mmCIF file of C-alpha atoms in Angstrom:
data_model
loop_
_atom_site.group_PDB
_atom_site.id
_atom_site.type_symbol
_atom_site.label_atom_id
_atom_site.label_comp_id
_atom_site.label_asym_id
_atom_site.label_seq_id
_atom_site.Cartn_x
_atom_site.Cartn_y
_atom_site.Cartn_z
ATOM 1 C CA THR A 43 45.964 -31.652 -2.026
ATOM 2 C CA GLN A 44 46.106 -31.507 -5.816
ATOM 3 C CA LEU A 45 44.736 -34.743 -7.214
ATOM 4 C CA LEU A 46 45.933 -33.976 -10.725
ATOM 5 C CA GLU A 47 49.517 -32.964 -11.460
ATOM 6 C CA GLN A 48 50.218 -31.262 -14.754
ATOM 7 C CA SER A 49 53.604 -30.878 -16.387
ATOM 8 C CA PRO A 50 55.296 -28.834 -17.488
ATOM 9 C CA GLN A 51 53.944 -25.785 -15.655
ATOM 10 C CA PHE A 52 55.188 -23.407 -18.336
ATOM 11 C CA LEU A 53 56.143 -23.990 -21.936
ATOM 12 C CA SER A 54 57.429 -21.448 -24.439
ATOM 13 C CA ILE A 55 57.968 -22.642 -27.994
ATOM 14 C CA GLN A 56 58.176 -21.295 -31.506
ATOM 15 C CA GLU A 57 55.507 -21.609 -34.138
ATOM 16 C CA GLY A 58 55.691 -24.934 -35.952
ATOM 17 C CA GLU A 59 57.123 -26.945 -33.055
ATOM 18 C CA ASN A 60 55.414 -29.977 -31.535
ATOM 19 C CA LEU A 61 54.730 -30.329 -27.817
ATOM 20 C CA THR A 62 53.218 -32.684 -25.283
ATOM 21 C CA VAL A 63 51.736 -31.813 -21.911
ATOM 22 C CA TYR A 64 50.948 -34.350 -19.241
ATOM 23 C CA CYS A 65 48.288 -34.838 -16.606
ATOM 24 C CA ASN A 66 48.976 -37.444 -13.916
ATOM 25 C CA SER A 67 47.090 -38.695 -10.915
ATOM 26 C CA SER A 68 47.151 -41.512 -8.393
ATOM 27 C CA SER A 69 43.362 -41.626 -8.573
ATOM 28 C CA VAL A 70 41.174 -43.333 -11.135
ATOM 29 C CA PHE A 71 38.662 -41.099 -12.868
ATOM 30 C CA SER A 72 35.478 -42.074 -14.670
ATOM 31 C CA SER A 73 36.336 -39.462 -17.281
ATOM 32 C CA LEU A 74 38.932 -36.819 -17.893
ATOM 33 C CA GLN A 75 38.494 -33.505 -19.625
ATOM 34 C CA TRP A 76 40.874 -31.023 -21.185
ATOM 35 C CA TYR A 77 40.112 -27.311 -21.158
ATOM 36 C CA ARG A 78 41.813 -24.293 -22.631
ATOM 37 C CA GLN A 79 41.606 -20.960 -20.849
ATOM 38 C CA GLU A 80 42.600 -17.587 -22.250
ATOM 39 C CA PRO A 81 43.356 -14.568 -20.040
ATOM 40 C CA GLY A 82 40.228 -12.955 -18.665
ATOM 41 C CA GLU A 83 37.962 -15.775 -19.797
ATOM 42 C CA GLY A 84 36.545 -18.974 -18.423
ATOM 43 C CA PRO A 85 37.843 -22.430 -19.380
ATOM 44 C CA VAL A 86 36.513 -23.854 -22.623
ATOM 45 C CA LEU A 87 36.102 -27.607 -23.013
ATOM 46 C CA LEU A 88 38.299 -29.181 -25.695
ATOM 47 C CA VAL A 89 37.605 -32.875 -25.213
ATOM 48 C CA THR A 90 36.327 -35.540 -22.830
ATOM 49 C CA VAL A 91 37.969 -38.974 -22.696
ATOM 50 C CA VAL A 92 36.169 -41.822 -21.019
ATOM 51 C CA THR A 93 37.689 -45.175 -21.961
ATOM 52 C CA GLY A 94 41.140 -46.325 -20.830
ATOM 53 C CA GLY A 95 43.546 -46.205 -23.772
ATOM 54 C CA GLU A 96 41.260 -43.888 -25.729
ATOM 55 C CA VAL A 97 42.807 -41.535 -28.265
ATOM 56 C CA LYS A 98 40.917 -38.534 -29.599
ATOM 57 C CA LYS A 99 42.039 -36.119 -32.270
ATOM 58 C CA LEU A 100 40.878 -32.550 -32.683
ATOM 59 C CA LYS A 101 42.634 -31.107 -35.742
ATOM 60 C CA ARG A 102 46.267 -30.687 -34.597
ATOM 61 C CA LEU A 103 45.521 -31.760 -31.017
ATOM 62 C CA THR A 104 45.742 -35.409 -29.940
ATOM 63 C CA PHE A 105 44.461 -36.470 -26.537
ATOM 64 C CA GLN A 106 45.218 -39.798 -24.909
ATOM 65 C CA PHE A 107 43.715 -41.368 -21.795
ATOM 66 C CA GLY A 108 45.930 -43.841 -19.969
ATOM 67 C CA ASP A 109 44.957 -47.503 -19.825
ATOM 68 C CA ALA A 110 44.407 -47.289 -16.060
ATOM 69 C CA ARG A 111 42.399 -44.048 -16.409
ATOM 70 C CA LYS A 112 44.794 -42.222 -14.094
ATOM 71 C CA ASP A 113 46.710 -40.096 -16.571
ATOM 72 C CA SER A 114 46.358 -38.301 -19.857
ATOM 73 C CA SER A 115 48.404 -36.419 -22.380
ATOM 74 C CA LEU A 116 47.798 -33.686 -24.908
ATOM 75 C CA HIS A 117 50.008 -33.495 -27.978
ATOM 76 C CA ILE A 118 49.946 -30.470 -30.272
ATOM 77 C CA THR A 119 51.456 -30.747 -33.730
ATOM 78 C CA ALA A 120 52.861 -27.700 -35.504
ATOM 79 C CA ALA A 121 51.846 -25.258 -32.768
ATOM 80 C CA GLN A 122 50.477 -21.877 -33.804
ATOM 81 C CA PRO A 123 50.325 -18.579 -31.869
ATOM 82 C CA GLY A 124 46.578 -19.109 -31.560
ATOM 83 C CA ASP A 125 47.294 -22.155 -29.387
ATOM 84 C CA THR A 126 48.647 -19.885 -26.658
ATOM 85 C CA GLY A 127 46.751 -20.288 -23.407
ATOM 86 C CA LEU A 128 46.394 -22.226 -20.190
ATOM 87 C CA TYR A 129 45.640 -25.915 -20.710
ATOM 88 C CA LEU A 130 43.813 -27.556 -17.838
ATOM 89 C CA CYS A 131 42.984 -31.179 -17.257
ATOM 90 C CA ALA A 132 40.091 -32.105 -15.003
ATOM 91 C CA GLY A 133 38.964 -35.431 -13.610
ATOM 92 C CA ALA A 134 35.337 -36.131 -12.841
ATOM 93 C CA SER A 135 34.782 -36.970 -9.189
ATOM 94 C CA GLY A 136 31.121 -37.353 -8.455
ATOM 95 C CA TYR A 137 29.387 -34.314 -9.888
ATOM 96 C CA ALA A 138 32.377 -31.993 -9.523
ATOM 97 C CA LEU A 139 35.556 -31.564 -11.514
ATOM 98 C CA ASN A 140 39.018 -31.748 -9.940
ATOM 99 C CA PHE A 141 41.380 -29.561 -11.918
ATOM 100 C CA GLY A 142 45.123 -29.637 -12.295
ATOM 101 C CA LYS A 143 46.962 -26.317 -11.980
ATOM 102 C CA GLY A 144 47.462 -26.205 -15.719
ATOM 103 C CA THR A 145 50.195 -25.813 -18.297
ATOM 104 C CA SER A 146 50.717 -22.277 -19.517
ATOM 105 C CA LEU A 147 51.687 -22.417 -23.197
ATOM 106 C CA LEU A 148 53.196 -19.543 -25.169
ATOM 107 C CA VAL A 149 53.695 -19.968 -28.902
ATOM 108 C CA THR A 150 55.713 -17.207 -30.529
ATOM 109 C CA PRO A 151 55.738 -16.468 -34.275
ATOM 110 C CA ASP B 48 30.380 -17.116 -25.652
ATOM 111 C CA SER B 49 29.343 -20.041 -23.434
ATOM 112 C CA GLY B 50 25.912 -18.613 -22.659
ATOM 113 C CA VAL B 51 26.728 -18.385 -18.947
ATOM 114 C CA THR B 52 26.760 -14.840 -17.617
ATOM 115 C CA GLN B 53 28.385 -13.572 -14.462
ATOM 116 C CA THR B 54 28.201 -10.189 -12.784
ATOM 117 C CA PRO B 55 30.042 -8.162 -11.842
ATOM 118 C CA LYS B 56 33.140 -8.706 -13.973
ATOM 119 C CA HIS B 57 35.393 -6.971 -11.464
ATOM 120 C CA LEU B 58 34.934 -6.273 -7.765
ATOM 121 C CA ILE B 59 37.234 -4.384 -5.426
ATOM 122 C CA THR B 60 36.435 -4.330 -1.740
ATOM 123 C CA ALA B 61 38.044 -4.164 1.691
ATOM 124 C CA THR B 62 38.787 -6.810 4.273
ATOM 125 C CA GLY B 63 35.847 -7.647 6.501
ATOM 126 C CA GLN B 64 33.277 -6.752 3.858
ATOM 127 C CA ARG B 65 30.627 -8.934 2.233
ATOM 128 C CA VAL B 66 29.985 -9.314 -1.493
ATOM 129 C CA THR B 67 27.537 -11.191 -3.702
ATOM 130 C CA LEU B 68 28.460 -12.688 -7.048
ATOM 131 C CA ARG B 69 25.732 -13.535 -9.496
ATOM 132 C CA CYS B 70 25.496 -16.200 -12.174
ATOM 133 C CA SER B 71 22.892 -16.894 -14.848
ATOM 134 C CA PRO B 72 23.239 -20.369 -16.368
ATOM 135 C CA ARG B 73 22.727 -21.257 -20.007
ATOM 136 C CA SER B 74 19.112 -21.456 -21.012
ATOM 137 C CA GLY B 75 17.788 -24.888 -20.062
ATOM 138 C CA ASP B 76 20.650 -25.815 -17.739
ATOM 139 C CA LEU B 77 19.523 -26.986 -14.325
ATOM 140 C CA SER B 78 22.880 -27.415 -12.632
ATOM 141 C CA VAL B 79 25.184 -24.623 -11.478
ATOM 142 C CA TYR B 80 28.723 -24.988 -10.142
ATOM 143 C CA TRP B 81 30.974 -22.433 -8.443
ATOM 144 C CA TYR B 82 34.770 -22.534 -8.679
ATOM 145 C CA GLN B 83 37.553 -20.379 -7.265
ATOM 146 C CA GLN B 84 40.756 -19.873 -9.232
ATOM 147 C CA SER B 85 43.890 -18.518 -7.562
ATOM 148 C CA LEU B 86 47.497 -18.536 -8.689
ATOM 149 C CA ASP B 87 48.694 -20.898 -5.970
ATOM 150 C CA GLN B 88 45.719 -23.294 -5.759
ATOM 151 C CA GLY B 89 44.507 -23.380 -9.327
ATOM 152 C CA LEU B 90 40.826 -23.974 -10.068
ATOM 153 C CA GLN B 91 39.017 -25.341 -7.016
ATOM 154 C CA PHE B 92 35.441 -26.618 -6.868
ATOM 155 C CA LEU B 93 33.351 -24.840 -4.245
ATOM 156 C CA ILE B 94 29.740 -25.947 -4.488
ATOM 157 C CA GLN B 95 27.071 -27.284 -6.846
ATOM 158 C CA TYR B 96 23.328 -26.777 -7.108
ATOM 159 C CA TYR B 97 20.808 -28.687 -9.146
ATOM 160 C CA ASN B 98 17.332 -27.318 -9.719
ATOM 161 C CA GLY B 99 17.503 -25.238 -6.562
ATOM 162 C CA GLU B 100 19.019 -27.843 -4.268
ATOM 163 C CA GLU B 101 22.581 -28.176 -3.050
ATOM 164 C CA ARG B 102 24.092 -31.392 -4.479
ATOM 165 C CA ALA B 103 27.814 -31.303 -3.751
ATOM 166 C CA LYS B 104 30.265 -29.327 -1.643
ATOM 167 C CA GLY B 105 33.947 -28.884 -2.230
ATOM 168 C CA ASN B 106 36.517 -26.651 -0.595
ATOM 169 C CA ILE B 107 34.053 -23.966 0.391
ATOM 170 C CA LEU B 108 34.779 -21.933 3.504
ATOM 171 C CA GLU B 109 32.110 -21.434 6.159
ATOM 172 C CA ARG B 110 32.264 -17.694 5.428
ATOM 173 C CA PHE B 111 30.992 -18.468 1.926
ATOM 174 C CA SER B 112 27.476 -19.511 1.022
ATOM 175 C CA ALA B 113 25.470 -19.931 -2.147
ATOM 176 C CA GLN B 114 21.960 -20.515 -3.346
ATOM 177 C CA GLN B 115 20.093 -21.232 -6.542
ATOM 178 C CA PHE B 116 16.807 -19.465 -7.083
ATOM 179 C CA PRO B 117 13.586 -20.727 -8.753
ATOM 180 C CA ASP B 118 14.568 -19.017 -12.007
ATOM 181 C CA LEU B 119 17.815 -21.076 -11.781
ATOM 182 C CA HIS B 120 20.195 -18.164 -11.392
ATOM 183 C CA SER B 121 22.663 -18.533 -8.554
ATOM 184 C CA GLU B 122 24.430 -16.265 -6.122
ATOM 185 C CA LEU B 123 27.644 -16.814 -4.209
ATOM 186 C CA ASN B 124 27.934 -14.809 -1.021
ATOM 187 C CA LEU B 125 31.366 -14.140 0.438
ATOM 188 C CA SER B 126 31.522 -12.572 3.898
ATOM 189 C CA SER B 127 34.193 -11.398 6.354
ATOM 190 C CA LEU B 128 36.490 -11.111 3.386
ATOM 191 C CA GLU B 129 40.210 -11.668 3.811
ATOM 192 C CA LEU B 130 43.115 -10.755 1.558
ATOM 193 C CA GLY B 131 43.470 -14.415 0.612
ATOM 194 C CA ASP B 132 39.970 -14.446 -0.862
ATOM 195 C CA SER B 133 41.227 -12.397 -3.792
ATOM 196 C CA ALA B 134 40.757 -14.655 -6.801
ATOM 197 C CA LEU B 135 38.752 -15.337 -9.922
ATOM 198 C CA TYR B 136 35.367 -16.863 -9.218
ATOM 199 C CA PHE B 137 33.796 -18.895 -11.997
ATOM 200 C CA CYS B 138 30.318 -20.192 -12.413
ATOM 201 C CA ALA B 139 29.610 -23.127 -14.714
ATOM 202 C CA SER B 140 26.378 -24.769 -15.738
ATOM 203 C CA SER B 141 25.260 -28.055 -17.216
ATOM 204 C CA GLU B 142 21.945 -29.337 -18.469
ATOM 205 C CA GLN B 143 21.830 -32.262 -16.085
ATOM 206 C CA LEU B 144 24.163 -33.784 -13.519
ATOM 207 C CA GLN B 145 27.488 -35.244 -14.697
ATOM 208 C CA GLU B 146 27.357 -33.561 -18.050
ATOM 209 C CA THR B 147 29.610 -31.120 -19.835
ATOM 210 C CA GLN B 148 30.074 -27.937 -17.821
ATOM 211 C CA TYR B 149 30.096 -24.580 -19.565
ATOM 212 C CA PHE B 150 31.997 -21.828 -17.793
ATOM 213 C CA GLY B 151 31.139 -18.179 -17.502
ATOM 214 C CA PRO B 152 33.703 -15.376 -17.941
ATOM 215 C CA GLY B 153 34.298 -15.110 -14.196
ATOM 216 C CA THR B 154 34.294 -12.387 -11.560
ATOM 217 C CA ARG B 155 37.667 -11.039 -10.515
ATOM 218 C CA LEU B 156 37.594 -10.190 -6.809
ATOM 219 C CA LEU B 157 40.272 -8.069 -5.225
ATOM 220 C CA VAL B 158 40.244 -7.665 -1.451
ATOM 221 C CA LEU B 159 42.385 -4.790 -0.187
#
């Protein structure tokens, strides 16, 4: 059973476009993390959100944690080819992380 | 570079065999986590160790086992391998419990 559902599964856009990916769950998490994974490498942490309603910005990336701490979104402004990768959300459950299956993003020049 | 190292990078073996994957955490990190990543299941938590002791178990099969040694490196042992065990296996480490996890580059296992 996948606790975290991510959508869309795949996204192909052109450089300069904006996009939003979603991470939804029926469970409440004490914190939620977003990772980016490139082929052949391990996931790299982008951000951790802890408080319901929290918004964090990382350059062109904006992360939002839902008020009920069950869902989150990642918005990328003016996407660049370097943003290409697999974006994973993960909810903290005890000491472990429960990951969604990810959104595979392709940004073409 | 996260500072977490994993060996080997690639492993090809046959069904029924046994393999050992090795992980060295970042310097100073006491906690090690093992994850399996497959196309259909995504990234799944297997098991966690903290300072040599098992602290949490996830979707780890009975054919799989792990340990963390006094020098804090960890090994994941996979036995009686099946085709479905083919996947990427990641190790992550954190300084303490419930802190940011840093992932290694993974071991790609192919069971033929």
